[in-house]
Amino acid sequence: MVLKSVEKTRRETLAYAAIAGLAALLAPRMSMADEQAVAAEINKLYGDKKFESGKIKLDVPEIAENGLVVPVTVDVESPMTESDYVKAVHVFADGNPLPGIVSYKFTPACGKASASTRMRLAQTQNVVCLAEMSNGKLHMAKASVKVTIGGCGG
């Protein structure tokens, strides 16, 4: 009889361990970034520098029927010469588990500061795009994307 209670306890312990392991795997995916997380990431990159509007054309759908594959196109207005070019472009989303989506580096040899990708959006949220110019100026563009079917498990 003692043996049966030990087996039961062992099974319960294994079941609890499996549940705890599953919770540990899913917990990071369940937490979402927010506007403060995006602001913190931007602050890590550029501190308290001011952003100007304009120069960035951020093309995202207003309504994404499937959050798994949301197309994003970024075009930055620049002559792309040795003295005036786009150094980097960063895209953030304030409702995903991690706020950073993608970063691109450009040189004058690129000829044009343009890039396209597809991203996964977990829910309706804002997409923020930053462009760093060679002269130190920073530009920002924002767009809201309404997601009807979540891309991160929902």
XYZ file of C-alpha atoms in Angstrom, residues 21-34 68 94-99 120-123 125 150-154:
31
model
C 7.412 23.446 -17.991
C 4.580 24.243 -20.381
C 3.775 27.431 -18.472
C 7.447 28.468 -18.591
C 7.473 28.001 -22.369
C 4.229 29.862 -22.984
C 4.606 32.724 -20.485
C 7.075 34.784 -22.581
C 4.806 34.453 -25.601
C 1.807 35.666 -23.665
C 3.408 38.913 -22.521
C 3.187 41.710 -25.036
C 5.231 44.805 -25.623
C 3.519 48.168 -25.315
C 0.739 35.873 -39.730
C 3.966 47.904 -29.851
C 1.741 44.846 -29.410
C 4.076 41.949 -30.178
C 6.007 39.926 -27.596
C 9.215 41.691 -28.675
C 8.933 45.279 -29.916
C 3.778 38.717 -37.810
C 1.464 40.877 -35.721
C -0.181 39.338 -32.678
C -3.018 41.859 -32.445
C -1.322 47.665 -32.909
C -3.884 37.126 -34.671
C -0.516 36.022 -35.970
C 0.981 34.757 -32.711
C -1.394 32.001 -31.764
C -4.719 33.836 -31.683
